[in-house]
Amino acid sequence: MVSVQRPASSVQPLILFGGTFDPIHRAHVRAALAVSTVLGDAPVRLLPNAVPPHRAQPRADGAQRLAMVTLACAGHRPLAVDDWELRQPGPSFTHTTLKHFRRLIGDRRPLVFMIGADSLAGLDQWEGWRRFATLCHLAVVPRPGAPAPSLAISRAFPRGNASQLLRLAAGRRLMLTRPCLDVSATEVREALAESGDCRALDPKVLAHIHHQGLYNVPATHSDNEAS
Ligand code: ATP
């Protein structure tokens, strides 16, 4: 088990960003870039989940969500997609993912799990959440209207600054103050179903959605192939 007080080596932290990404939108990408920047341009792995245990099941399948995350990460050097959760059987429990990545990188390198402030407020509903602090730091991105975390959550993850996250392997909570973008995948799906367009999407992701006919947008690929 990792001691939260143990000084980490000077290697860059590994940042994990789990989510449904149904679809990935501008706020996801801006949040990932912001956390990377504040932690010295550290790499971020975006992990689309297979079967999210805490919420409604995604509309697009895993392969489609992976394809959209890959398109959205292209051109952003610190960002990379990771299909580890999609390759595991059954529900994607963050605790299992954290244990896997902690084993992969060893005990000393900082591991950072980034989440939106809305997810932080509900963290105590996640399986094994109290053990997260032995495995990783949290980097929390603000989200309009998100409630404050409970005392239990705040105590499990004491607040830390960026230099503490770089120095320790796990156990601190970094609260970012920006970006704070009022975008959600639910609203993106609604806009797509209504108008086939959404400015919160990367143009490459929007083109993919049209090509594949996702989210009730009529597919365009058969027209193109016929012409
Ligand atoms: P949905 O509307 O379908 O619930 P979502 O937009 O919240 O989707 P998810 O894929 O569920 O997106 O979110 C993955 C992670 O990104 C979560 O930690 C969530 O809190 C965070 N996140 C999503 N949107 C934002 C946002 N606008 N600002 C900050 N964090 C966000």
CSV table of C-alpha atoms and ligand atoms in Angstrom, one decimal:
chain,number,residue,atom,x,y,z
A,1,MET,CA,0.0,0.0,0.0
A,2,VAL,CA,1.2,3.5,-0.8
A,3,SER,CA,2.0,5.9,2.1
A,4,VAL,CA,0.6,9.3,1.4
A,5,GLN,CA,3.4,10.9,3.2
A,6,ARG,CA,6.2,9.2,1.3
A,7,PRO,CA,8.1,11.7,-0.9
A,8,ALA,CA,7.6,10.8,-4.5
A,9,SER,CA,10.4,10.7,-7.1
A,10,SER,CA,10.8,13.7,-9.3
A,11,VAL,CA,9.1,12.0,-12.3
A,12,GLN,CA,6.0,13.6,-13.8
A,13,PRO,CA,2.7,12.6,-12.3
A,14,LEU,CA,0.4,10.4,-14.4
A,15,ILE,CA,-3.1,12.0,-14.6
A,16,LEU,CA,-6.2,9.8,-15.2
A,17,PHE,CA,-9.5,11.2,-16.5
A,18,GLY,CA,-12.3,8.6,-16.3
A,19,GLY,CA,-15.7,9.3,-17.8
A,20,THR,CA,-18.5,8.2,-20.0
A,21,PHE,CA,-17.6,10.8,-22.7
A,22,ASP,CA,-20.9,10.3,-24.4
A,23,PRO,CA,-19.8,12.3,-26.3
A,24,ILE,CA,-16.5,14.0,-25.2
A,25,HIS,CA,-17.0,17.8,-25.3
A,26,ARG,CA,-15.0,21.0,-25.0
A,27,ALA,CA,-15.3,21.2,-21.2
A,28,HIS,CA,-13.7,17.7,-20.9
A,29,VAL,CA,-10.7,18.7,-23.1
A,30,ARG,CA,-10.3,22.1,-21.5
A,31,ALA,CA,-10.4,20.5,-18.0
A,32,ALA,CA,-7.8,17.9,-19.0
A,33,LEU,CA,-5.4,20.5,-20.4
A,34,ALA,CA,-5.8,22.7,-17.4
A,35,VAL,CA,-4.9,19.9,-15.0
A,36,SER,CA,-1.9,18.9,-17.2
A,37,THR,CA,-0.7,22.5,-17.2
A,38,VAL,CA,-0.9,23.1,-13.5
A,39,LEU,CA,1.1,19.9,-12.9
A,40,GLY,CA,3.9,20.7,-15.2
A,41,ASP,CA,2.5,19.5,-18.6
A,42,ALA,CA,2.0,16.1,-17.1
A,43,PRO,CA,0.4,13.4,-19.4
A,44,VAL,CA,-3.3,12.8,-19.1
A,45,ARG,CA,-4.9,9.5,-20.0
A,46,LEU,CA,-8.6,9.7,-20.9
A,47,LEU,CA,-10.4,6.4,-20.0
A,48,PRO,CA,-13.8,5.9,-21.4
A,49,ASN,CA,-15.7,3.5,-19.1
A,50,ALA,CA,-17.3,0.3,-20.2
A,51,VAL,CA,-20.4,0.0,-18.0
A,52,PRO,CA,-20.5,3.0,-15.6
A,53,PRO,CA,-21.8,1.7,-12.2
A,54,HIS,CA,-23.1,5.1,-10.9
A,55,ARG,CA,-25.3,6.4,-13.8
A,56,ALA,CA,-27.5,5.7,-16.8
A,57,GLN,CA,-25.8,3.6,-19.5
A,58,PRO,CA,-24.2,5.5,-22.4
A,59,ARG,CA,-26.0,6.0,-25.7
A,60,ALA,CA,-22.9,5.4,-27.9
A,61,ASP,CA,-21.1,2.1,-27.5
A,62,GLY,CA,-17.6,1.8,-26.2
A,63,ALA,CA,-15.9,1.7,-29.6
A,64,GLN,CA,-17.7,4.8,-30.7
A,65,ARG,CA,-16.9,6.8,-27.5
A,66,LEU,CA,-13.2,5.6,-27.8
A,67,ALA,CA,-13.1,6.9,-31.4
A,68,MET,CA,-14.6,10.3,-30.4
A,69,VAL,CA,-12.1,10.7,-27.5
A,70,THR,CA,-9.2,9.8,-29.9
A,71,LEU,CA,-10.4,12.5,-32.3
A,72,ALA,CA,-10.8,15.1,-29.6
A,73,CYS,CA,-7.3,14.3,-28.1
A,74,ALA,CA,-5.6,14.6,-31.5
A,75,GLY,CA,-3.4,17.7,-31.6
A,76,HIS,CA,-3.2,18.1,-27.8
A,77,ARG,CA,0.2,16.7,-26.9
A,78,PRO,CA,-0.4,15.8,-23.2
A,79,LEU,CA,-3.7,14.0,-23.9
A,80,ALA,CA,-4.0,10.3,-24.9
A,81,VAL,CA,-6.9,7.9,-24.9
A,82,ASP,CA,-6.6,4.6,-23.0
A,83,ASP,CA,-9.0,1.7,-23.6
A,84,TRP,CA,-8.1,-0.2,-20.4
A,85,GLU,CA,-11.6,0.1,-18.8
A,86,LEU,CA,-13.3,-0.9,-22.1
A,87,ARG,CA,-11.2,-4.1,-22.2
A,88,GLN,CA,-12.2,-5.2,-18.7
A,89,PRO,CA,-15.3,-7.4,-18.2
A,90,GLY,CA,-18.3,-5.9,-16.3
A,91,PRO,CA,-18.7,-2.5,-14.6
A,92,SER,CA,-15.9,0.0,-14.5
A,93,PHE,CA,-15.0,0.5,-10.9
A,94,THR,CA,-12.6,3.4,-10.4
A,95,HIS,CA,-11.0,1.7,-7.5
A,96,THR,CA,-10.0,-1.3,-9.7
A,97,THR,CA,-8.6,1.1,-12.3
A,98,LEU,CA,-6.6,3.0,-9.7
A,99,LYS,CA,-5.1,-0.2,-8.4
A,100,HIS,CA,-4.2,-1.2,-11.9
A,101,PHE,CA,-2.4,2.1,-12.7
A,102,ARG,CA,-0.7,2.2,-9.3
A,103,ARG,CA,0.7,-1.3,-9.9
A,104,LEU,CA,1.8,-0.2,-13.4
A,105,ILE,CA,3.7,3.0,-12.3
A,106,GLY,CA,5.0,1.8,-8.9
A,107,ASP,CA,4.6,3.3,-5.4
A,108,ARG,CA,6.5,6.6,-5.8
A,109,ARG,CA,5.2,8.3,-8.9
A,110,PRO,CA,2.3,10.6,-8.2
A,111,LEU,CA,-1.0,9.3,-9.6
A,112,VAL,CA,-3.7,11.9,-10.1
A,113,PHE,CA,-7.4,11.2,-10.7
A,114,MET,CA,-9.2,14.2,-12.1
A,115,ILE,CA,-12.9,14.8,-11.7
A,116,GLY,CA,-15.5,17.5,-12.0
A,117,ALA,CA,-16.7,19.2,-8.8
A,118,ASP,CA,-20.1,17.5,-9.3
A,119,SER,CA,-18.5,14.1,-9.2
A,120,LEU,CA,-16.5,15.0,-6.2
A,121,ALA,CA,-19.7,15.8,-4.3
A,122,GLY,CA,-21.0,12.3,-5.0
A,123,LEU,CA,-17.7,10.5,-4.4
A,124,ASP,CA,-18.9,8.8,-1.2
A,125,GLN,CA,-21.3,6.8,-3.4
A,126,TRP,CA,-18.4,5.2,-5.3
A,127,GLU,CA,-17.2,1.7,-4.4
A,128,GLY,CA,-14.1,1.7,-2.2
A,129,TRP,CA,-13.8,5.5,-2.3
A,130,ARG,CA,-12.1,5.8,1.1
A,131,ARG,CA,-9.2,3.8,-0.2
A,132,PHE,CA,-8.7,6.1,-3.2
A,133,ALA,CA,-6.5,8.4,-1.1
A,134,THR,CA,-4.0,5.6,-0.6
A,135,LEU,CA,-3.7,5.2,-4.4
A,136,CYS,CA,-4.0,8.7,-5.9
A,137,HIS,CA,-4.4,12.4,-5.6
A,138,LEU,CA,-7.6,14.1,-6.8
A,139,ALA,CA,-7.6,17.1,-9.1
A,140,VAL,CA,-11.0,18.7,-9.0
A,141,VAL,CA,-12.2,21.0,-11.9
A,142,PRO,CA,-15.0,23.4,-11.0
A,143,ARG,CA,-18.4,23.0,-12.6
A,144,PRO,CA,-21.2,25.5,-12.4
A,145,GLY,CA,-23.8,24.6,-9.7
A,146,ALA,CA,-21.8,21.8,-8.2
A,147,PRO,CA,-22.4,21.3,-4.5
A,148,ALA,CA,-19.6,21.5,-2.0
A,149,PRO,CA,-18.2,18.1,-0.9
A,150,SER,CA,-19.2,16.6,2.4
A,151,LEU,CA,-16.9,16.8,5.4
A,152,ALA,CA,-16.2,13.1,5.1
A,153,ILE,CA,-14.9,13.6,1.5
A,154,SER,CA,-12.9,16.7,2.4
A,155,ARG,CA,-11.3,14.9,5.3
A,156,ALA,CA,-10.5,11.8,3.3
A,157,PHE,CA,-8.7,14.0,0.8
A,158,PRO,CA,-7.0,17.0,2.6
A,159,ARG,CA,-6.5,20.0,0.3
A,160,GLY,CA,-3.1,20.3,-1.3
A,161,ASN,CA,-1.3,22.6,-3.7
A,162,ALA,CA,0.3,21.6,-7.0
A,163,SER,CA,3.8,21.3,-5.5
A,164,GLN,CA,2.5,18.9,-2.9
A,165,LEU,CA,0.9,16.8,-5.6
A,166,LEU,CA,4.2,16.7,-7.4
A,167,ARG,CA,6.1,15.7,-4.3
A,168,LEU,CA,3.8,13.1,-2.8
A,169,ALA,CA,2.6,9.9,-4.5
A,170,ALA,CA,-1.1,10.2,-3.3
A,171,GLY,CA,-3.6,11.5,-0.8
A,172,ARG,CA,-4.1,15.2,-1.6
A,173,ARG,CA,-7.0,17.1,-3.3
A,174,LEU,CA,-6.1,20.0,-5.6
A,175,MET,CA,-9.0,22.4,-6.3
A,176,LEU,CA,-8.7,24.2,-9.6
A,177,THR,CA,-10.5,27.5,-10.0
A,178,ARG,CA,-10.9,27.3,-13.8
A,179,PRO,CA,-12.0,26.5,-16.4
A,180,CYS,CA,-15.6,26.6,-15.2
A,181,LEU,CA,-17.7,25.8,-18.3
A,182,ASP,CA,-21.4,25.2,-18.3
A,183,VAL,CA,-21.4,22.2,-20.7
A,184,SER,CA,-22.7,18.7,-20.2
A,185,ALA,CA,-22.9,15.7,-22.4
A,186,THR,CA,-26.6,15.5,-21.7
A,187,GLU,CA,-27.2,19.0,-23.2
A,188,VAL,CA,-24.8,18.1,-26.1
A,189,ARG,CA,-27.0,15.0,-26.9
A,190,GLU,CA,-30.1,17.1,-26.7
A,191,ALA,CA,-28.7,19.8,-29.0
A,192,LEU,CA,-27.6,17.1,-31.5
A,193,ALA,CA,-31.0,15.5,-31.6
A,194,GLU,CA,-32.7,18.8,-32.1
A,195,SER,CA,-30.5,20.6,-34.6
A,196,GLY,CA,-27.7,18.2,-35.5
A,197,ASP,CA,-25.2,20.8,-34.3
A,198,CYS,CA,-23.4,21.7,-31.1
A,199,ARG,CA,-20.7,24.3,-30.7
A,200,ALA,CA,-19.3,22.5,-27.6
A,201,LEU,CA,-18.0,19.7,-29.8
A,202,ASP,CA,-14.7,19.5,-31.6
A,203,PRO,CA,-15.5,19.7,-35.4
A,204,LYS,CA,-13.8,16.3,-35.9
A,205,VAL,CA,-16.1,14.7,-33.3
A,206,LEU,CA,-19.2,16.4,-34.8
A,207,ALA,CA,-18.2,15.1,-38.2
A,208,HIS,CA,-17.8,11.6,-36.7
A,209,ILE,CA,-21.2,11.8,-35.1
A,210,HIS,CA,-22.8,12.7,-38.4
A,211,HIS,CA,-20.9,10.1,-40.3
A,212,GLN,CA,-22.0,7.3,-37.9
A,213,GLY,CA,-25.5,8.6,-37.3
A,214,LEU,CA,-25.1,8.8,-33.5
A,215,TYR,CA,-27.4,10.5,-31.0
A,216,ASN,CA,-30.4,10.6,-33.4
A,217,VAL,CA,-28.5,12.5,-36.0
A,218,PRO,CA,-29.3,11.0,-39.4
A,219,ALA,CA,-26.3,9.1,-40.7
A,220,THR,CA,-24.5,10.7,-43.7
A,221,HIS,CA,-22.1,8.0,-44.6
A,222,SER,CA,-24.5,6.0,-46.8
A,223,ASP,CA,-25.3,9.2,-48.9
A,224,ASN,CA,-21.6,9.9,-49.3
A,225,GLU,CA,-20.8,6.3,-50.4
A,226,ALA,CA,-23.7,6.3,-52.9
A,227,SER,CA,-22.5,9.6,-54.6
B,1,ATP,P1,-23.6,13.7,-18.7
B,1,ATP,O1,-24.2,15.0,-18.9
B,1,ATP,O2,-24.0,12.6,-19.6
B,1,ATP,O3,-23.8,13.2,-17.2
B,1,ATP,P2,-20.9,14.8,-18.5
B,1,ATP,O4,-20.8,15.9,-19.4
B,1,ATP,O5,-21.1,15.1,-17.0
B,1,ATP,O6,-22.0,13.8,-19.0
B,1,ATP,P3,-19.0,12.6,-18.1
B,1,ATP,O7,-18.4,11.8,-19.2
B,1,ATP,O8,-20.1,11.9,-17.3
B,1,ATP,O9,-19.6,14.0,-18.7
B,1,ATP,O10,-18.0,13.2,-17.2
B,1,ATP,C1,-16.7,12.7,-17.0
B,1,ATP,C2,-16.0,13.6,-16.0
B,1,ATP,O11,-15.9,14.9,-16.5
B,1,ATP,C3,-16.7,13.7,-14.6
B,1,ATP,O12,-15.7,13.8,-13.6
B,1,ATP,C4,-17.4,15.1,-14.7
B,1,ATP,O13,-17.6,15.6,-13.4
B,1,ATP,C5,-16.4,15.8,-15.6
B,1,ATP,N1,-17.1,16.9,-16.3
B,1,ATP,C6,-18.0,16.8,-17.3
B,1,ATP,N2,-18.4,18.0,-17.7
B,1,ATP,C7,-17.7,18.9,-17.0
B,1,ATP,C8,-17.7,20.4,-17.0
B,1,ATP,N3,-18.5,21.1,-17.7
B,1,ATP,N4,-16.8,21.0,-16.1
B,1,ATP,C9,-16.0,20.2,-15.3
B,1,ATP,N5,-16.0,18.9,-15.3
B,1,ATP,C10,-16.8,18.2,-16.1
